[in-house]
CSV table of N, CA and C and ligand atoms in Angstrom, one decimal:
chain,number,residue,atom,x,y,z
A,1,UNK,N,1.8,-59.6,-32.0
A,1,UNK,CA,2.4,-58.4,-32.7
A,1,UNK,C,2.2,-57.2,-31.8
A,2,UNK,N,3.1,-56.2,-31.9
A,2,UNK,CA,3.0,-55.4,-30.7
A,2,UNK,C,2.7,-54.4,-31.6
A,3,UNK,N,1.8,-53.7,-31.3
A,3,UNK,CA,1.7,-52.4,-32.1
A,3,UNK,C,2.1,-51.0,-31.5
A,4,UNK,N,2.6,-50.0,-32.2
A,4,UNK,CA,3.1,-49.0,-31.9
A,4,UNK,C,1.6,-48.3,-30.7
A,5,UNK,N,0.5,-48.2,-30.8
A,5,UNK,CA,0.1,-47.6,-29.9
A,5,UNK,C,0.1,-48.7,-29.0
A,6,UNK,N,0.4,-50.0,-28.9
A,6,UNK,CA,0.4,-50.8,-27.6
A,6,UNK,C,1.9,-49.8,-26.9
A,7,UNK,N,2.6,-49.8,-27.4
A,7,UNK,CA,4.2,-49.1,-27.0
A,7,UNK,C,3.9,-47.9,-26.3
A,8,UNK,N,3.0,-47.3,-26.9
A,8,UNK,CA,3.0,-45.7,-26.3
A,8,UNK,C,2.1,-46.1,-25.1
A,9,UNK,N,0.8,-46.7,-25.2
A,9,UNK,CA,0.4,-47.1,-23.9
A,9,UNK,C,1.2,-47.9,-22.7
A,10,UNK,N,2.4,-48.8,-23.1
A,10,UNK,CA,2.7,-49.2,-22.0
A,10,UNK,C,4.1,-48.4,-21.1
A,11,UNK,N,4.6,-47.5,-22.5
A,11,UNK,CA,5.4,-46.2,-21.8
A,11,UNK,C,4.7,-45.3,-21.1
A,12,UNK,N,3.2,-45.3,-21.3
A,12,UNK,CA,2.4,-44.0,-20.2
A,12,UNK,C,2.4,-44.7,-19.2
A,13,UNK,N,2.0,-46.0,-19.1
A,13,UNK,CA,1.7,-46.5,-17.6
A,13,UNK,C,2.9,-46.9,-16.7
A,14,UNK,N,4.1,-47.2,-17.7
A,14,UNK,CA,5.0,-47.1,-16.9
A,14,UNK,C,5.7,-45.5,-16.1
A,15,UNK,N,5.6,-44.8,-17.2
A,15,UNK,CA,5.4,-43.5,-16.3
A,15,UNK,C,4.6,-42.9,-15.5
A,16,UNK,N,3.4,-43.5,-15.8
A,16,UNK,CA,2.1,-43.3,-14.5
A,16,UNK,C,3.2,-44.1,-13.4
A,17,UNK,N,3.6,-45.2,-13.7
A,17,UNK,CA,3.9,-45.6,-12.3
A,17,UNK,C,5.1,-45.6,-11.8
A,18,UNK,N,5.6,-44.6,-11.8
A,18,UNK,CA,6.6,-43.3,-11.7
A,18,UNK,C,6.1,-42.4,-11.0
A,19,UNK,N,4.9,-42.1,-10.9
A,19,UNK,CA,4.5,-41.1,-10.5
A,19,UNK,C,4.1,-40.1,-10.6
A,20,UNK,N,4.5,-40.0,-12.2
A,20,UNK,CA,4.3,-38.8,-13.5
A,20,UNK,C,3.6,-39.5,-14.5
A,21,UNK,N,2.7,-38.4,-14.9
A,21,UNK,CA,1.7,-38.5,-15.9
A,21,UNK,C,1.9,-37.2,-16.8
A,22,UNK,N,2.9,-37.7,-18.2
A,22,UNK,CA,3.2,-36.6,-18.9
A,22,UNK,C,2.3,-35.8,-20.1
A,23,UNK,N,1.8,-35.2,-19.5
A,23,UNK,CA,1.1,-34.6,-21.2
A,23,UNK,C,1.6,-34.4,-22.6
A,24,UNK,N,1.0,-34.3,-23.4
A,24,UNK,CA,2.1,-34.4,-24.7
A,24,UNK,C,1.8,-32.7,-24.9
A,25,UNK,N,0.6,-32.0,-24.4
A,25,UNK,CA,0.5,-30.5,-24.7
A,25,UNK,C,1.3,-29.5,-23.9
A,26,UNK,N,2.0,-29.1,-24.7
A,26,UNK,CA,2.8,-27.8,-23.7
A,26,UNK,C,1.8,-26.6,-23.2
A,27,UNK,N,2.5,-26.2,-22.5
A,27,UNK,CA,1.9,-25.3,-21.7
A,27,UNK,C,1.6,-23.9,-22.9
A,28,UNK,N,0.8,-23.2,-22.4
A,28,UNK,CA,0.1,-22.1,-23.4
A,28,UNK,C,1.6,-21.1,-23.1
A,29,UNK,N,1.9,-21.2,-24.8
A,29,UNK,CA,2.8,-20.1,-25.2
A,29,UNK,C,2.8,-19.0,-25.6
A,30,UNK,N,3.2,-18.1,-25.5
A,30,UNK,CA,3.4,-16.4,-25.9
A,30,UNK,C,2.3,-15.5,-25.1
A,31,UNK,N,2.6,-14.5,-25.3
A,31,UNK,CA,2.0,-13.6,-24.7
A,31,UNK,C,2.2,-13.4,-23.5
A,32,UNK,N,3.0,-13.7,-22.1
A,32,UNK,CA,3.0,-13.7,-20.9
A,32,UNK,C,4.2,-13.1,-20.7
A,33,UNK,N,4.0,-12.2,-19.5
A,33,UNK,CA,5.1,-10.5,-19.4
A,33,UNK,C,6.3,-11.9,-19.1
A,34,UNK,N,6.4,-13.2,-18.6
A,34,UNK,CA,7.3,-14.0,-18.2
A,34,UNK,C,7.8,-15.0,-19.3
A,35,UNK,N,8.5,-14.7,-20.2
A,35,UNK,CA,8.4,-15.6,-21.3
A,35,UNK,C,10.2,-16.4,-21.3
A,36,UNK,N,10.2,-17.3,-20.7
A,36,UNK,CA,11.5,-18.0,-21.1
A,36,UNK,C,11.7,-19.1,-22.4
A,37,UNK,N,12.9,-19.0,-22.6
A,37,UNK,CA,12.8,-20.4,-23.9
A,37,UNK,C,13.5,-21.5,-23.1
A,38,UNK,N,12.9,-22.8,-23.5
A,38,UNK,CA,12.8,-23.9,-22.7
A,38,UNK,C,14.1,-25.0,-22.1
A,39,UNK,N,14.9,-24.1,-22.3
A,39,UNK,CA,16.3,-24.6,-21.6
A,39,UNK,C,16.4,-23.8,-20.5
A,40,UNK,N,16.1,-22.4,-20.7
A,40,UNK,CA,16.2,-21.6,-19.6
A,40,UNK,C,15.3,-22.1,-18.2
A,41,UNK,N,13.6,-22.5,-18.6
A,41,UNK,CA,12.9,-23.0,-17.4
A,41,UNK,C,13.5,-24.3,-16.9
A,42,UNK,N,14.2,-25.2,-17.7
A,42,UNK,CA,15.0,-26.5,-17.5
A,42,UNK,C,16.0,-26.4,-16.8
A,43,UNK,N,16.6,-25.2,-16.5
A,43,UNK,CA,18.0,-24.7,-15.7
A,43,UNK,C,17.1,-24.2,-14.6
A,44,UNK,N,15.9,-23.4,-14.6
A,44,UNK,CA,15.8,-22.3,-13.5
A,44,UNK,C,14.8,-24.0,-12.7
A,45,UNK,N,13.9,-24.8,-12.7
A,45,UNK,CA,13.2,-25.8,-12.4
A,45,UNK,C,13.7,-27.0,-12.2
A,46,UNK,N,13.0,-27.5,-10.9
A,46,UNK,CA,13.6,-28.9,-10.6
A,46,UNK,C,12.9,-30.2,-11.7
A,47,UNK,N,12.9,-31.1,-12.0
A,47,UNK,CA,12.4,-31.9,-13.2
A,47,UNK,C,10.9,-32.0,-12.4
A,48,UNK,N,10.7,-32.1,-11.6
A,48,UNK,CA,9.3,-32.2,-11.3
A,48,UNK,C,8.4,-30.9,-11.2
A,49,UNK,N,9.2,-29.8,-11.1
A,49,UNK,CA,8.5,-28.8,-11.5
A,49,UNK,C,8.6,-28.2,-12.9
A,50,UNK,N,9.4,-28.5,-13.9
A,50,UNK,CA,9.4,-28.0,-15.0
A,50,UNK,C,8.5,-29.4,-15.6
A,51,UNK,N,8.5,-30.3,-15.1
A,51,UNK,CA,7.4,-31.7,-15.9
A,51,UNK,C,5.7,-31.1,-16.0
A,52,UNK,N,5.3,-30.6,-14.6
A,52,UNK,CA,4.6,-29.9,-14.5
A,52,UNK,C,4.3,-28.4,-14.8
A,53,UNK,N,4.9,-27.9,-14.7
A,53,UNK,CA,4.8,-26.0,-15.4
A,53,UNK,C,4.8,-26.3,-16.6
A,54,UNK,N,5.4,-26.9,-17.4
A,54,UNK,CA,6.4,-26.5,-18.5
A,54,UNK,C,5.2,-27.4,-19.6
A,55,UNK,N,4.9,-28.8,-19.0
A,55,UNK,CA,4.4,-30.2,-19.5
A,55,UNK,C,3.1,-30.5,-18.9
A,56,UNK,N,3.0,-29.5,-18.1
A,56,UNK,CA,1.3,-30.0,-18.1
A,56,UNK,C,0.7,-31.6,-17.5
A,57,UNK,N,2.2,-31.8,-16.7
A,57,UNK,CA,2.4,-33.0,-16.0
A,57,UNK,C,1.5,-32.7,-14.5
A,58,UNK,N,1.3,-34.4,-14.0
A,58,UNK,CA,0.5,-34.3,-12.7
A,58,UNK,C,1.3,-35.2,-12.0
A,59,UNK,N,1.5,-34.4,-10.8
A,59,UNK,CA,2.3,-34.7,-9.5
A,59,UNK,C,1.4,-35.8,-8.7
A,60,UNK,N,2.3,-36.9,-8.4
A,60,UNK,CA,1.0,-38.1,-7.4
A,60,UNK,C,0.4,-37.5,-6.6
A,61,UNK,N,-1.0,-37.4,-6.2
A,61,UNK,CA,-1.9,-37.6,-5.2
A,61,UNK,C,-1.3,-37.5,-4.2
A,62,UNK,N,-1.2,-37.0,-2.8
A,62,UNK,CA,-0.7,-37.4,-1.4
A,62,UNK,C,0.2,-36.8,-1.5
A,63,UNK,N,1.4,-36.2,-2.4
A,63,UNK,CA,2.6,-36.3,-2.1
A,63,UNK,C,3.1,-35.0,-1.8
A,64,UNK,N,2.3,-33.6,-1.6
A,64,UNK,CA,2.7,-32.2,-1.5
A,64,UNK,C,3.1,-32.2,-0.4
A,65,UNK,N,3.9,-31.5,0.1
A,65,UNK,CA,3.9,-30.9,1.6
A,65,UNK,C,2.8,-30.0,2.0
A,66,UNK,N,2.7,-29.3,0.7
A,66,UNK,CA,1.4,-28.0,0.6
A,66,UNK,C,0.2,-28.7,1.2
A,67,UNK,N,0.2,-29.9,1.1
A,67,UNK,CA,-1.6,-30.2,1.6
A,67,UNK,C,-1.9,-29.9,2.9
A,68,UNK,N,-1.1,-29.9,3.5
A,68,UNK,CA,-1.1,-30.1,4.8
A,68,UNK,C,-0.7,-28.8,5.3
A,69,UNK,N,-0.2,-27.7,4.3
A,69,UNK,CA,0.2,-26.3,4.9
A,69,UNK,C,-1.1,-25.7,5.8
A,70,UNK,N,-1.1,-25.1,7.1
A,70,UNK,CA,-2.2,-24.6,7.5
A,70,UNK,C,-1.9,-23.2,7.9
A,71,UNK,N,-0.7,-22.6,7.6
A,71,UNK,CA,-0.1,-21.8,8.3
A,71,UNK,C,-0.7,-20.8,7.2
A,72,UNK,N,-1.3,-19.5,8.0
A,72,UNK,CA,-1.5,-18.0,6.5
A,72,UNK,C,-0.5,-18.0,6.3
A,73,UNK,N,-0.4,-17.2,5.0
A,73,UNK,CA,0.1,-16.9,3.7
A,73,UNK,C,-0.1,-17.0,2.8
A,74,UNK,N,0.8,-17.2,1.5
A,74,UNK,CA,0.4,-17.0,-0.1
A,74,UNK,C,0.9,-17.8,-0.4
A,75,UNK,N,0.5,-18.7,-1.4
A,75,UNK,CA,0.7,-19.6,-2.6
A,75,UNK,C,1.1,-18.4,-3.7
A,76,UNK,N,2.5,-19.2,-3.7
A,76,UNK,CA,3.2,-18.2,-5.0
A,76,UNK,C,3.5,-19.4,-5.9
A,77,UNK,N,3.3,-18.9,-7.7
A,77,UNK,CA,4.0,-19.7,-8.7
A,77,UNK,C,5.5,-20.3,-8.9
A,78,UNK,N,5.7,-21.3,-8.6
A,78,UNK,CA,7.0,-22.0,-8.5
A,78,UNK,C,7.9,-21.8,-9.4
A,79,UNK,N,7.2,-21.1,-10.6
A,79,UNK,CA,8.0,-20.8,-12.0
A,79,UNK,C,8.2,-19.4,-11.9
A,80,UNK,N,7.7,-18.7,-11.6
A,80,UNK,CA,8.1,-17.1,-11.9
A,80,UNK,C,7.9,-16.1,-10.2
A,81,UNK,N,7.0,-16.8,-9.4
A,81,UNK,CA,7.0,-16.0,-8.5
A,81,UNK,C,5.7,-15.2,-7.7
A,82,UNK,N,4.8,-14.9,-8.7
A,82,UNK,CA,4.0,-14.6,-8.4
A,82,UNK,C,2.6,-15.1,-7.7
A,83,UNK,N,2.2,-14.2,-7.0
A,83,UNK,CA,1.2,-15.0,-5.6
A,83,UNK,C,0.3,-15.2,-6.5
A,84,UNK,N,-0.4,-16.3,-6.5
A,84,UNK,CA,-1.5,-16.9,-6.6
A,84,UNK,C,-2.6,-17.0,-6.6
A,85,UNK,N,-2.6,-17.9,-4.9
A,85,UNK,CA,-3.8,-18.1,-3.9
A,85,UNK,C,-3.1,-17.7,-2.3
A,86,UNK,N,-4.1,-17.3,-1.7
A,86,UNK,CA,-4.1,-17.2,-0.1
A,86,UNK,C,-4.7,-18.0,0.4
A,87,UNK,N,-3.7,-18.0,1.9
A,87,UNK,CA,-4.3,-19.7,2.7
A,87,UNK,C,-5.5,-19.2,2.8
A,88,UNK,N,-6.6,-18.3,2.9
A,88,UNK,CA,-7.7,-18.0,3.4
A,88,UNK,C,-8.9,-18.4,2.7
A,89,UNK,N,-8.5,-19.2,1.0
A,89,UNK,CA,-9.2,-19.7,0.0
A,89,UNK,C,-8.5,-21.2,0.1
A,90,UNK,N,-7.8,-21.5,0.9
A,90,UNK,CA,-7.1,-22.8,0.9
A,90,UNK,C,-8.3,-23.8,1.7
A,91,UNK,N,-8.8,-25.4,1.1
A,91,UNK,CA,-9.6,-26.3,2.0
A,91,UNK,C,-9.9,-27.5,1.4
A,92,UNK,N,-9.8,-28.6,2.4
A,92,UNK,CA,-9.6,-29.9,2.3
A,92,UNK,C,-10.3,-30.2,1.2
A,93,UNK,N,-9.9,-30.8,0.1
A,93,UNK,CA,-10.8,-30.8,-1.1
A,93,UNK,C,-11.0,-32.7,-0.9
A,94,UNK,N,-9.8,-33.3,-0.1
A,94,UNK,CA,-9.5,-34.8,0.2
A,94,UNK,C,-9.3,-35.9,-1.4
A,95,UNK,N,-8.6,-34.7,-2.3
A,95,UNK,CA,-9.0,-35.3,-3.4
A,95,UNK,C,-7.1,-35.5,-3.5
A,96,UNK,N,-6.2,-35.2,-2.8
A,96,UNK,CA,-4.6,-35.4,-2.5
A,96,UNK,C,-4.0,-34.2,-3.6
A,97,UNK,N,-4.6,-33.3,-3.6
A,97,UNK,CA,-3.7,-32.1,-3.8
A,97,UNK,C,-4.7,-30.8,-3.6
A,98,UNK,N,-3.6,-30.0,-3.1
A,98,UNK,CA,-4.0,-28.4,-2.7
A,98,UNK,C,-5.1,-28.3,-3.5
A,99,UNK,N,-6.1,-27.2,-2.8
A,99,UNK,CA,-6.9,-27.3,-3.3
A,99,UNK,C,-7.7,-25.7,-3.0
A,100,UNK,N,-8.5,-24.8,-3.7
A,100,UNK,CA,-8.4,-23.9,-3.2
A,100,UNK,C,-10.1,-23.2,-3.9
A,101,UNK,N,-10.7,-22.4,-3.3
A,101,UNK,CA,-12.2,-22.0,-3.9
A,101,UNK,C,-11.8,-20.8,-4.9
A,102,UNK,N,-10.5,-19.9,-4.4
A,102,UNK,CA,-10.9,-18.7,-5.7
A,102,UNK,C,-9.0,-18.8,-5.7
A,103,UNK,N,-8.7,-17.7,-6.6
A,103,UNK,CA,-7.3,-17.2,-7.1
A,103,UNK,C,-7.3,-15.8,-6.8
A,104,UNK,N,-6.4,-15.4,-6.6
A,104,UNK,CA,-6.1,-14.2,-6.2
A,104,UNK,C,-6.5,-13.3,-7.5
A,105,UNK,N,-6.2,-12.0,-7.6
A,105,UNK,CA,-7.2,-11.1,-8.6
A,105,UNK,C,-6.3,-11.4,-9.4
A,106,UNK,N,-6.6,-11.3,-10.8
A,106,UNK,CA,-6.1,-11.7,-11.7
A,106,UNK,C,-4.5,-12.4,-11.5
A,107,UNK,N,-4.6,-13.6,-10.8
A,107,UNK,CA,-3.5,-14.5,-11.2
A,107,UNK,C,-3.3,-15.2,-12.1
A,108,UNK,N,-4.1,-15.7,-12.5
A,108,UNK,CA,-4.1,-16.9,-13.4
A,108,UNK,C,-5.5,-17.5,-14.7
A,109,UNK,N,-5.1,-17.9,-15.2
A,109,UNK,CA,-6.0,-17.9,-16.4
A,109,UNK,C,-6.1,-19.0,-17.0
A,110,UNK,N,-7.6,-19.5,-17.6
A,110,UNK,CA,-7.7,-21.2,-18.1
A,110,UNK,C,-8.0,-21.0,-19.6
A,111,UNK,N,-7.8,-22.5,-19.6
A,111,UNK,CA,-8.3,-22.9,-21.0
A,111,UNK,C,-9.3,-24.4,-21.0
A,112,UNK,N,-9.4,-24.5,-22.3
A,112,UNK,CA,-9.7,-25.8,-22.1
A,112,UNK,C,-8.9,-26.7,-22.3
A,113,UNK,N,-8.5,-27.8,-21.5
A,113,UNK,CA,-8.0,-29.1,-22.0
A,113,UNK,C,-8.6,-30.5,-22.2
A,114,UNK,N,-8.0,-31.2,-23.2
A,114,UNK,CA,-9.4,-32.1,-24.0
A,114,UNK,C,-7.9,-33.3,-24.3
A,115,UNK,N,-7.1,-33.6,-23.2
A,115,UNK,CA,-6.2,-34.3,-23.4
A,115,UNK,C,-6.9,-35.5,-22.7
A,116,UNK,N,-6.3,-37.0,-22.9
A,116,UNK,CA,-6.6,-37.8,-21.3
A,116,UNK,C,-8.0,-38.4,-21.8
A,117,UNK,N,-9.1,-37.8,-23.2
A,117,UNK,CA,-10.4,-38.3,-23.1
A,117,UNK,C,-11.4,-37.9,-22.3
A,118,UNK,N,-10.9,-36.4,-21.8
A,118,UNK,CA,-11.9,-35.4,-20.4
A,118,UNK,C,-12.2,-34.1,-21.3
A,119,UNK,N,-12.8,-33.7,-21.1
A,119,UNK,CA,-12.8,-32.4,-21.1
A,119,UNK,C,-12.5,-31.5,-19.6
A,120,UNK,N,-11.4,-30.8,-19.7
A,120,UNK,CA,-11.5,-29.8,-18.2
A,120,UNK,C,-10.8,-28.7,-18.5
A,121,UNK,N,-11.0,-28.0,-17.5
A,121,UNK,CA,-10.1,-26.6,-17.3
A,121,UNK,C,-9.1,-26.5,-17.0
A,122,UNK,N,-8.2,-26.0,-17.6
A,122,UNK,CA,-6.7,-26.2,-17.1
A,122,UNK,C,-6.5,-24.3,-16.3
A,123,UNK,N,-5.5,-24.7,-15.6
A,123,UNK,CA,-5.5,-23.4,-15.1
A,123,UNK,C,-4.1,-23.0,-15.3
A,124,UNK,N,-3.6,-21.6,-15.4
A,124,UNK,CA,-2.0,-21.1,-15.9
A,124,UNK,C,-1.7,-20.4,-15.1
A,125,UNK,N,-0.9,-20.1,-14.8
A,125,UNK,CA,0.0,-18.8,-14.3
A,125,UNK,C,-0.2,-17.7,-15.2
A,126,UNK,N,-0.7,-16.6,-14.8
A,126,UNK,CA,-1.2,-15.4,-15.8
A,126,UNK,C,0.2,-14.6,-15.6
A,127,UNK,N,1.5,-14.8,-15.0
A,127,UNK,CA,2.6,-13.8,-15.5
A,127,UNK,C,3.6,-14.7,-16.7
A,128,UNK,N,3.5,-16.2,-15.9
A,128,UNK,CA,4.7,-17.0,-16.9
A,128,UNK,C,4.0,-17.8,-17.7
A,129,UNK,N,2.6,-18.0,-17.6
A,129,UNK,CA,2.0,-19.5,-18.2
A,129,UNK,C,2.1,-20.6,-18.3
A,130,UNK,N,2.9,-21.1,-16.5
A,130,UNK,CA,3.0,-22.2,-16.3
A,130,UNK,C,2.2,-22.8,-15.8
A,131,UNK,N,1.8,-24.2,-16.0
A,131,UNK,CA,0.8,-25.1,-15.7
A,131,UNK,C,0.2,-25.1,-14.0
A,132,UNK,N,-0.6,-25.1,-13.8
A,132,UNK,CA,-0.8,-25.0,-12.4
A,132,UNK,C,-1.5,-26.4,-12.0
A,133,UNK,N,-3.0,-26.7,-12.7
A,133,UNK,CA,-3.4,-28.0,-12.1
A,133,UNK,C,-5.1,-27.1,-13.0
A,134,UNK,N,-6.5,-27.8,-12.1
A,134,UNK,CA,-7.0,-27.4,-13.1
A,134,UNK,C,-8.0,-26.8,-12.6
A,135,UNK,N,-9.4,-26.1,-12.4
A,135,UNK,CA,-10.5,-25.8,-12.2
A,135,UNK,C,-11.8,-26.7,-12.4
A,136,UNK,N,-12.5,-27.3,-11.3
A,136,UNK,CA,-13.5,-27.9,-11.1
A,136,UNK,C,-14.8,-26.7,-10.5
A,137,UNK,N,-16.1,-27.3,-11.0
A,137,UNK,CA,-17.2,-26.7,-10.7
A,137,UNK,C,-17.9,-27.3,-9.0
A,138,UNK,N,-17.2,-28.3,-8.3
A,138,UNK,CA,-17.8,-28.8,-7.4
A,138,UNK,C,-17.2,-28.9,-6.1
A,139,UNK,N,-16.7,-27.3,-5.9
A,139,UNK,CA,-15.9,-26.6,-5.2
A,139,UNK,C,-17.2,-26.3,-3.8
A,140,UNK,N,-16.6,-25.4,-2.7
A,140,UNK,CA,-17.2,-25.1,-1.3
A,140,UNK,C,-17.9,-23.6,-1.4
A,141,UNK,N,-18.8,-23.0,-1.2
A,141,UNK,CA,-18.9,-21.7,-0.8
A,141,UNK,C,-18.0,-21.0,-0.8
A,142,UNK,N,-18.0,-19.3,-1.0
A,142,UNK,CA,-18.7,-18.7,-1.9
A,142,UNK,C,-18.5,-19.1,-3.5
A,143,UNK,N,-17.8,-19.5,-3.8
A,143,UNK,CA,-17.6,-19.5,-5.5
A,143,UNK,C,-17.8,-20.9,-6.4
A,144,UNK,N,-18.0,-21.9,-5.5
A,144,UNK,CA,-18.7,-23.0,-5.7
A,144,UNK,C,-17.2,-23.9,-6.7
A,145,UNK,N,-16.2,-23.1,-6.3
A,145,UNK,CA,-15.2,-23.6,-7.2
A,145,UNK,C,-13.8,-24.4,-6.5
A,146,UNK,N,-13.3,-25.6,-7.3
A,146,UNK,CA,-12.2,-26.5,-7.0
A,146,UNK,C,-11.0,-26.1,-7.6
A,147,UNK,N,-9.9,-25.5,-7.6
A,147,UNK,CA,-8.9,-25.2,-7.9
A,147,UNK,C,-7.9,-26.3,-7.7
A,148,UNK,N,-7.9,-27.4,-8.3
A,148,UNK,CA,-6.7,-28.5,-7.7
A,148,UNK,C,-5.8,-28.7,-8.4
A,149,UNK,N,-5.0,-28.0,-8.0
A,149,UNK,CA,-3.5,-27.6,-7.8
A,149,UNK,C,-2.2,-28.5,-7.4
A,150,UNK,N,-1.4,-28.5,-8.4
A,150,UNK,CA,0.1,-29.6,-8.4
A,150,UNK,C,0.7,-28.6,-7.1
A,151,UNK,N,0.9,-29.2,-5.6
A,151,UNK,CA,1.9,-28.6,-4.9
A,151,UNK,C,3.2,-28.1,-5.3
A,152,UNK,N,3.6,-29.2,-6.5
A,152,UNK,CA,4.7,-28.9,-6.8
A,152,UNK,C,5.3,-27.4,-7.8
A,153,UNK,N,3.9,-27.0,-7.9
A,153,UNK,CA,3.8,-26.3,-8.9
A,153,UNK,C,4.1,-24.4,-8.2
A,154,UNK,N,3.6,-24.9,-6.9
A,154,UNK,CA,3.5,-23.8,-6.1
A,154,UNK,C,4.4,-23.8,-4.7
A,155,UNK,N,4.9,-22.4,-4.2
A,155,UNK,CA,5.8,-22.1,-3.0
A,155,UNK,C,5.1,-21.6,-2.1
A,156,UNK,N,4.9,-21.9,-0.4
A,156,UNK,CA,4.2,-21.2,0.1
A,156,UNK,C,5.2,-20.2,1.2
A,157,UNK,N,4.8,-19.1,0.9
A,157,UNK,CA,5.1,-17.8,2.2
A,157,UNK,C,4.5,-17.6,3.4
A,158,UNK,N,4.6,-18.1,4.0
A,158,UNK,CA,4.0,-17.7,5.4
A,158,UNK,C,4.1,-16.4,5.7
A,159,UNK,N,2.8,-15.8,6.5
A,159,UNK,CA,2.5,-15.0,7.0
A,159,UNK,C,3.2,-14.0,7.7
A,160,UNK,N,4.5,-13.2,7.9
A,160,UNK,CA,5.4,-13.0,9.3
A,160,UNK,C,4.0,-12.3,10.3
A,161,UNK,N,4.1,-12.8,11.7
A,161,UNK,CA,3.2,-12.3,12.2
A,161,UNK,C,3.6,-10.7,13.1
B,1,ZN,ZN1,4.3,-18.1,-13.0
């Protein structure tokens, strides 16, 4: 007999293996100077970045281009624009997504999330409150902090020299 939560577990793992791992919690709503209603982020975002901003989805391991960005500049929000992080807080965290020790001054802001059976920090975009990826404590000098970050979530600017 198949039971309805056998169903919902074998629709997550088939979407785990897809690549996407969907949360059922939306992203933290209201209050952000960036507020769209959710057809409009669905027109302005590619499905992997509105799966992620919007859904609180995680982009596979390995698969950014961003990991490998070494060039200065800024990590800007993929949803609304706004810088972020600088390459200069950017470093191999080897865990397969960007990864970074601090955020730029007030960019971005967490909560807790308690989805998945974890408890962790999720981290937002402080202009749109799109999902970013999340905050770990077992980060590098000075700030002892892990910022691991959906590439897809973020645009990077290089430096003009
Ligand atoms: Zn944003």
């Amino acid at each position: 007999m198949t039971t309805r939560r056998t169903l919902v577990r074998s629709a997550l793992a088939s979407f785990a293996a897809l690549g996407f791992v969907r949360n059922t919690r939306a992203a933290p709503g209201g209050g952000f100077e960036l507020t769209l209603d959710d057809a409009e982020w669905r027109r302005r975002l590619t499905p992997e970045q509105y799966d992620v901003l919007r859904h609180e989805g995680t982009e596979r391991a390995f698969t950014s281009p961003l990991l490998h960005e070494k060039r200065r500049g800024l990590f800007a929000c993929a949803g609304c624009g706004r810088d972020l992080f600088s390459s200069e807080t950017k470093f191999d965290s080897g865990t397969g997504w960007p990864s970074f020790w601090a955020p730029l001054d007030k960019a971005v802001g967490t909560e807790q999330d308690r989805s998945f059976g974890m408890v962790r920090t999720a981290v937002h975009c402080a202009r749109c409150g799109g999902h970013l990826g999340h905050v770990f404590d077992d980060g590098p000098k000075p700030t002892g902090l892990r910022h691991c970050m959906n590439g897809v979530a973020l645009t990077f600017k290089p430096t003009s020299a």
